[in-house]
Short mmCIF file of C-alpha atoms in Angstrom, two decimals:
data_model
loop_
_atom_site.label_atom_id
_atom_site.label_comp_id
_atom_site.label_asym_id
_atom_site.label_seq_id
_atom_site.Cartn_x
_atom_site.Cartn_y
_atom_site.Cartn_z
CA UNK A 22 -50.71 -11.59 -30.22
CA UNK A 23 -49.50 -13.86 -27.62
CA UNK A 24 -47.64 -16.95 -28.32
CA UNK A 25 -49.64 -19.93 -28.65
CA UNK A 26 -46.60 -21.27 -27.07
CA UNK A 27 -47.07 -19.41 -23.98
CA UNK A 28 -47.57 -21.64 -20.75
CA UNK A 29 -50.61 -22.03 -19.10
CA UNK A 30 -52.13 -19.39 -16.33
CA UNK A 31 -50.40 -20.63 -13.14
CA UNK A 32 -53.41 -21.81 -11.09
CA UNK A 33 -51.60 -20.02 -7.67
CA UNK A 34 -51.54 -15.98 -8.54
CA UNK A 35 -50.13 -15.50 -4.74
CA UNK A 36 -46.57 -16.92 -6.03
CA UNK A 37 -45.11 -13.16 -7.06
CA UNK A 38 -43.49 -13.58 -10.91
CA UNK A 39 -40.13 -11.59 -10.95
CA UNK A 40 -39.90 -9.59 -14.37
CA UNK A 41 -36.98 -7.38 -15.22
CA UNK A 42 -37.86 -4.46 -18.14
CA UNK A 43 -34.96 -3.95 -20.83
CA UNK A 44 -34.72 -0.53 -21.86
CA UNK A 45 -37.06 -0.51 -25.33
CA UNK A 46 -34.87 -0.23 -28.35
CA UNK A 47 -35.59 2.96 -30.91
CA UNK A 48 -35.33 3.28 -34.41
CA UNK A 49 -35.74 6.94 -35.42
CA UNK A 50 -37.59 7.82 -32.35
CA UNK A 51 -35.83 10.30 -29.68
CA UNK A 52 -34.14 8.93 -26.55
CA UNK A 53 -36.57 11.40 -24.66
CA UNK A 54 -39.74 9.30 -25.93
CA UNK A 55 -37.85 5.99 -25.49
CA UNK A 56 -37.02 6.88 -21.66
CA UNK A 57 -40.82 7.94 -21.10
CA UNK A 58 -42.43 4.96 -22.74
CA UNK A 59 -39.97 2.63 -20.66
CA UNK A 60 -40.63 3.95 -17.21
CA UNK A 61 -44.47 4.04 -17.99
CA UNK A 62 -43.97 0.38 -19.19
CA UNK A 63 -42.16 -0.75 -15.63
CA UNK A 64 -44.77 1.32 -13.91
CA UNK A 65 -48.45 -0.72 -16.15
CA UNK A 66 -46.37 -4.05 -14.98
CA UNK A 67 -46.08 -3.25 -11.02
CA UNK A 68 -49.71 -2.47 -11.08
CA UNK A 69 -50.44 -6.37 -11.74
CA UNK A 70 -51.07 -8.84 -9.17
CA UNK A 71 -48.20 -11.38 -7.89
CA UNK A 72 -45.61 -9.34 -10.31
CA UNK A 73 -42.76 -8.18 -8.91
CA UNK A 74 -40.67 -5.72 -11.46
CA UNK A 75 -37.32 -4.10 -11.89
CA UNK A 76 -36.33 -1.64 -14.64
CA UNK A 77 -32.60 -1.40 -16.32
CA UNK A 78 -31.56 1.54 -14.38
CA UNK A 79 -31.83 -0.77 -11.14
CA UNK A 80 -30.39 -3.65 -13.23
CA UNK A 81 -27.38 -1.34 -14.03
CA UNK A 82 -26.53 -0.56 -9.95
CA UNK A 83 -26.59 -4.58 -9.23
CA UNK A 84 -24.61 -5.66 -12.10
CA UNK A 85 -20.94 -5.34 -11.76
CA UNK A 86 -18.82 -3.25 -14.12
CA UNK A 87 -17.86 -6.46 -16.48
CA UNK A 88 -21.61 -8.09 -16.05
CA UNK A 89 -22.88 -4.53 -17.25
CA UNK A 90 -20.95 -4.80 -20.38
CA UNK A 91 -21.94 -8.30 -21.12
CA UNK A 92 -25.54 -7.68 -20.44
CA UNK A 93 -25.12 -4.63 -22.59
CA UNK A 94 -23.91 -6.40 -25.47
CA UNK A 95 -26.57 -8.97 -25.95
CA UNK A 96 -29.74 -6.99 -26.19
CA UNK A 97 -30.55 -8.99 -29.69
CA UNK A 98 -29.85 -12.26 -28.50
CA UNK A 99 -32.78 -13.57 -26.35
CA UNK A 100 -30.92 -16.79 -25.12
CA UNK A 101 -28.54 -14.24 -23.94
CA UNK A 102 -31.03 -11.99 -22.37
CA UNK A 103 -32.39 -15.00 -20.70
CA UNK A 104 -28.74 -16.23 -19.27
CA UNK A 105 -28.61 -12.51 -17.59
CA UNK A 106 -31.92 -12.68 -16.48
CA UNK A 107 -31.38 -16.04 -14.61
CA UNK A 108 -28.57 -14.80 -12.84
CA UNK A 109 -30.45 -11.88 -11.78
CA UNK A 110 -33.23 -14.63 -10.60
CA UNK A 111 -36.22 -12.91 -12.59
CA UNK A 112 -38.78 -15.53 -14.30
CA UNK A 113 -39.35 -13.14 -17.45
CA UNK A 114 -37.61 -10.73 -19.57
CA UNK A 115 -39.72 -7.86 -21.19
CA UNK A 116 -37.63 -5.91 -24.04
CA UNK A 117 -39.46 -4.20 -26.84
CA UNK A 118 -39.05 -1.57 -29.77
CA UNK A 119 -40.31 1.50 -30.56
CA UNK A 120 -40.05 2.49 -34.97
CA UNK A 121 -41.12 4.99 -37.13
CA UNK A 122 -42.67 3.05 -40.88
CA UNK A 123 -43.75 4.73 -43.81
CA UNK A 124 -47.43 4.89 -42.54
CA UNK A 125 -46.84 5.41 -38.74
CA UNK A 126 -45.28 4.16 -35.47
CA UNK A 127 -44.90 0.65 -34.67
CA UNK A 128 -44.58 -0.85 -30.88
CA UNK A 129 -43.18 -4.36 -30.32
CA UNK A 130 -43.02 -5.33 -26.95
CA UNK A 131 -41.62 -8.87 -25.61
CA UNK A 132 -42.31 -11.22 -22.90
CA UNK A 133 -39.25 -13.50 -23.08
CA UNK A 134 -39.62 -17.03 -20.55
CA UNK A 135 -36.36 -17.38 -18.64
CA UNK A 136 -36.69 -20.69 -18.40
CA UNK A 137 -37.64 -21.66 -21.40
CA UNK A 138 -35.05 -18.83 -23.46
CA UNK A 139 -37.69 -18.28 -25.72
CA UNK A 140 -40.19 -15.77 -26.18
CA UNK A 141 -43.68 -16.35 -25.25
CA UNK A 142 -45.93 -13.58 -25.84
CA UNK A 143 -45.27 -10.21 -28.54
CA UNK A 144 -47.57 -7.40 -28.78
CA UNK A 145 -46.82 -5.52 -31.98
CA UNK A 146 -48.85 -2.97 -33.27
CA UNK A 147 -48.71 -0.09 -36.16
CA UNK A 148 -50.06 3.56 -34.54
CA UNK A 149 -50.68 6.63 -36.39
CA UNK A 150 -47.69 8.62 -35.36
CA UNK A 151 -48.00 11.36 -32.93
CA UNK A 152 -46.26 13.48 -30.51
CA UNK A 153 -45.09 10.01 -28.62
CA UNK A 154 -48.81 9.56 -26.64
CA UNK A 155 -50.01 7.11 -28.58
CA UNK A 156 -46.83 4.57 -27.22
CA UNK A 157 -47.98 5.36 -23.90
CA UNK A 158 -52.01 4.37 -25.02
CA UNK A 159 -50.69 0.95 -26.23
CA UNK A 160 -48.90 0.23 -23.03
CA UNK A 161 -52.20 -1.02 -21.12
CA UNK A 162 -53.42 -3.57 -23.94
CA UNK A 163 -50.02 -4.29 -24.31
CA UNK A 164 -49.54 -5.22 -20.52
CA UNK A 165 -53.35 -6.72 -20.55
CA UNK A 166 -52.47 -9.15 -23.62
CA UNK A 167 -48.91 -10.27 -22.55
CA UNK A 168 -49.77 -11.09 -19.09
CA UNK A 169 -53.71 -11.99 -19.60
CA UNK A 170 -53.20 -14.69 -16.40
CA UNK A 171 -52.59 -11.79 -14.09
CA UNK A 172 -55.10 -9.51 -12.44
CA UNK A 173 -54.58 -5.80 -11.83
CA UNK A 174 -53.66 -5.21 -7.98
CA UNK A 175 -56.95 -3.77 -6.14
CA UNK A 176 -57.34 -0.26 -6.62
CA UNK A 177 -55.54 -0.12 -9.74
CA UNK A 178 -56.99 0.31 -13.35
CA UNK A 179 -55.17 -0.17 -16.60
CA UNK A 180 -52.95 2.18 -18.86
CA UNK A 181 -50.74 5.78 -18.51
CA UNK A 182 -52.40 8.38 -16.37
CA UNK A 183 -52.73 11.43 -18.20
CA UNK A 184 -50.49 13.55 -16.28
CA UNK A 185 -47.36 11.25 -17.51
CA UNK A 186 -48.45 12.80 -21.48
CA UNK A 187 -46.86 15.71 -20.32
CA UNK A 188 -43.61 14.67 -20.65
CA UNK A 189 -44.34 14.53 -24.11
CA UNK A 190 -45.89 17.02 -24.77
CA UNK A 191 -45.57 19.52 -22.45
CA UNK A 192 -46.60 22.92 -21.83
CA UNK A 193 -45.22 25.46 -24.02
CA UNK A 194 -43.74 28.19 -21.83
CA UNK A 195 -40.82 27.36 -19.75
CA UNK A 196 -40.47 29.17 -16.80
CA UNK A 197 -38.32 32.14 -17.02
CA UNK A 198 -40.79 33.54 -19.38
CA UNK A 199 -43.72 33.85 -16.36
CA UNK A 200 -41.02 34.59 -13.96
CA UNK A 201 -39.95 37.54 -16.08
CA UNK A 202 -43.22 38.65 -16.49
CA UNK A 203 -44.22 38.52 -13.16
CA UNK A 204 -41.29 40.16 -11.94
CA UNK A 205 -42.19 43.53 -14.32
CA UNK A 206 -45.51 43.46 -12.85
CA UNK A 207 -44.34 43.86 -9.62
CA UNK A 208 -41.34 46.36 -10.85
CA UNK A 209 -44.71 48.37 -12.22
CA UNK A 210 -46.25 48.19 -9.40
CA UNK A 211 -43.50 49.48 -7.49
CA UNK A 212 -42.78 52.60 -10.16
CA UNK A 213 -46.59 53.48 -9.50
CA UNK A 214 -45.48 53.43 -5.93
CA UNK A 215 -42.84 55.53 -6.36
CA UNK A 216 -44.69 57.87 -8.35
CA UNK A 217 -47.68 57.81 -6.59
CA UNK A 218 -45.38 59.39 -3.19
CA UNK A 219 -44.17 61.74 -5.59
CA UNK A 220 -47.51 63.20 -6.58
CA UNK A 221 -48.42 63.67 -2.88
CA UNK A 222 -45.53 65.43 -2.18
CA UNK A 223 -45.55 67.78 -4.92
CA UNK A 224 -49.00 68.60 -3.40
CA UNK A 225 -48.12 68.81 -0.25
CA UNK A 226 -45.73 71.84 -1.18
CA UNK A 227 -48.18 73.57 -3.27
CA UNK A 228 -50.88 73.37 -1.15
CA UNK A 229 -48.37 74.00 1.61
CA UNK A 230 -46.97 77.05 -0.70
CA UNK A 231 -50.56 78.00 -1.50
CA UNK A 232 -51.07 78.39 2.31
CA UNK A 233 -48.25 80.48 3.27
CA UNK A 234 -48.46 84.58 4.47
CA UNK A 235 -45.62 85.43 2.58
CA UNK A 236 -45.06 86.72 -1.45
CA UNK A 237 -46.09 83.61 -3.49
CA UNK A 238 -44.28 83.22 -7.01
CA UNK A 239 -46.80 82.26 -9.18
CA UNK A 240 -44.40 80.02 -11.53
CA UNK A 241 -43.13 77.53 -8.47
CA UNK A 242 -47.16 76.92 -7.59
CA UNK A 243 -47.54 75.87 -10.97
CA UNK A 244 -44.29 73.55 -11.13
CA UNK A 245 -45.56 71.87 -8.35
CA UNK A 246 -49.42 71.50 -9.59
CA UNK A 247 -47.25 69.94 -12.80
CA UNK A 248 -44.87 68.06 -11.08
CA UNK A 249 -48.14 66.60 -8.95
CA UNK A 250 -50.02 66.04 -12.13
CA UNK A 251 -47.62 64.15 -14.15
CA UNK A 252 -46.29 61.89 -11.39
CA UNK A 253 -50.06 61.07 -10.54
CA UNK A 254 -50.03 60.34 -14.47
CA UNK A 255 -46.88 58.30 -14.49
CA UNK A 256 -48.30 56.29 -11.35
CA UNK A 257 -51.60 55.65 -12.65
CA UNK A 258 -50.05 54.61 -16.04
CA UNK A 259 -47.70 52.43 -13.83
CA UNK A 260 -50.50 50.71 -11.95
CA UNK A 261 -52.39 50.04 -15.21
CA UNK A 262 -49.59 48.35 -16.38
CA UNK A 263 -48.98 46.40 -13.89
CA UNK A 264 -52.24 44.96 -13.64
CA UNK A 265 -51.80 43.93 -17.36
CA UNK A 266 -48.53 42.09 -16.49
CA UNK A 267 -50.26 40.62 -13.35
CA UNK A 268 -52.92 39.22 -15.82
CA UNK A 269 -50.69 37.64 -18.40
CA UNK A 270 -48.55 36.00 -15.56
CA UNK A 271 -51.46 34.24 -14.46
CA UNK A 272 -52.74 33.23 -17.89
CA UNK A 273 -49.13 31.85 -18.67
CA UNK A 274 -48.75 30.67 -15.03
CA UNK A 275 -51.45 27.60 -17.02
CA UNK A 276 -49.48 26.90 -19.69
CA UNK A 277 -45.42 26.75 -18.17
CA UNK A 278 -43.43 23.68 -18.13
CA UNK A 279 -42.78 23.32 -14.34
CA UNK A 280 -41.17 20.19 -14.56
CA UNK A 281 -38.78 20.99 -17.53
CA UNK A 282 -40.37 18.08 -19.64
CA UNK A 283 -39.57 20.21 -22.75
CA UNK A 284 -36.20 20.28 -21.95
CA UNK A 285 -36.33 16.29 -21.61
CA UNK A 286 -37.77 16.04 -24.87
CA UNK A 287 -34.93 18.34 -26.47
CA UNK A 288 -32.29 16.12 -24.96
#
């Protein structure tokens, strides 16, 4: 709930509100999640109207080495927090935490005043626990009840697309598997090629051989009627299978992770 401390709505939205975004704190929740939750976080803020935003990792290339490490060392102390945040020249200070309890997750998210040093608004809700999504569903009413005096921009609407859930929970295949599939389709493809020239050849000599004025072994006729039959075998076999390989790269062509989100999540 917000703060009943909180100040007013500022009657002139036009005036842009600088807010920088701490990195949200975990406790028993991977870095992975933490990382995705954060940048979705930054991104529901700059959707709002007059807001201007700016995550840690752009915090981290303006502060010098020594400001790093003090700004680093103070991410409990919100008087702190606020004394950074004023020398970057940002109004508020959002910083959060993401927990696993007994029953669930729990999201805390703060909106600290940097001129007051104090917070002003917490969100802090208990979620069933999931694969990490249902952070990323809290982040709109989170945004929507810590800054209630600011509109969305236009052509904006509230909380994490659904594309973002991917990193997540992403796809299950990862991509050498379709590439190796698809690549023995297309090495069965080429054997039924390869076998398929075969099988005209061997015809072309018996028919060839068939043709011919002179004494005609009967044995080499039929070693080339077999050699035609069994490479037309071996090339329709080949072609069969390669269809079947074809077919399974484009089912699992749906379900790869393109964008390596399940190696994110494993780091």
């Amino acid at each position: 709930m917000v703060d009943a401390s909180a100040p007013s709505a500022p009657t002139n939205l036009a005036q842009a509100k600088r807010v920088a975004v701490y990195d949200l704190e975990l406790q028993d929740i991977g870095p992975a999640i933490g990382t995705v939750v954060t940048d979705s976080l930054v991104s529901e803020l700059r959707k709002l109207e007059g807001v201007s935003v700016i995550g840690m990792d752009e915090i981290r290339d303006m502060l010098s080495h020594e400001a790093n490490k003090q700004f680093l060392g103070c991410e409990s102390d919100e008087s702190c927090l606020a004394e950074i945040a004023g020398a970057l020249g940002v109004d508020d200070l959002v910083t959060g935490k993401l927990s696993k309890a007994a029953d669930g997750h729990v999201m805390l998210v703060r909106r600290i005043d940097q001129g007051q040093a104090k917070v002003v608004g917490t969100f802090n809700q208990r979620l069933k626990a999931g694969t990490g999504q249902e952070f990323l569903l809290a982040i709109g009413p989170a945004v929507e009840e810590l800054y209630a005096d600011r509109a969305l921009r236009e052509g904006k609407s509230r909380g994490v697309a659904e594309e973002v859930a991917l990193r997540l929970d992403p796809p299950p295949l990862p991509p050498w598997s379709f590439y190796t599939v698809a690549g023995l389709a297309v090495a069965a493809a080429a054997a039924g090629g390869l076998f398929g020239i075969l099988a005209n050849n061997a015809e072309s000599q018996f028919n060839t051989t068939a043709a011919g004025s002179g004494i005609i072994q009967g044995k080499v006729l039929v070693d080339y009627e077999n050699d035609a039959n069994n490479n037309a075998l071996l090339a329709n076999v080949s072609y069969a299978t390669a269809g079947g390989l074809a077919l399974s790269a484009a089912i699992m062509f749906l379900f790869t992770d393109w964008h390596g989100y399940g190696q994110e999540i494993k780091r």
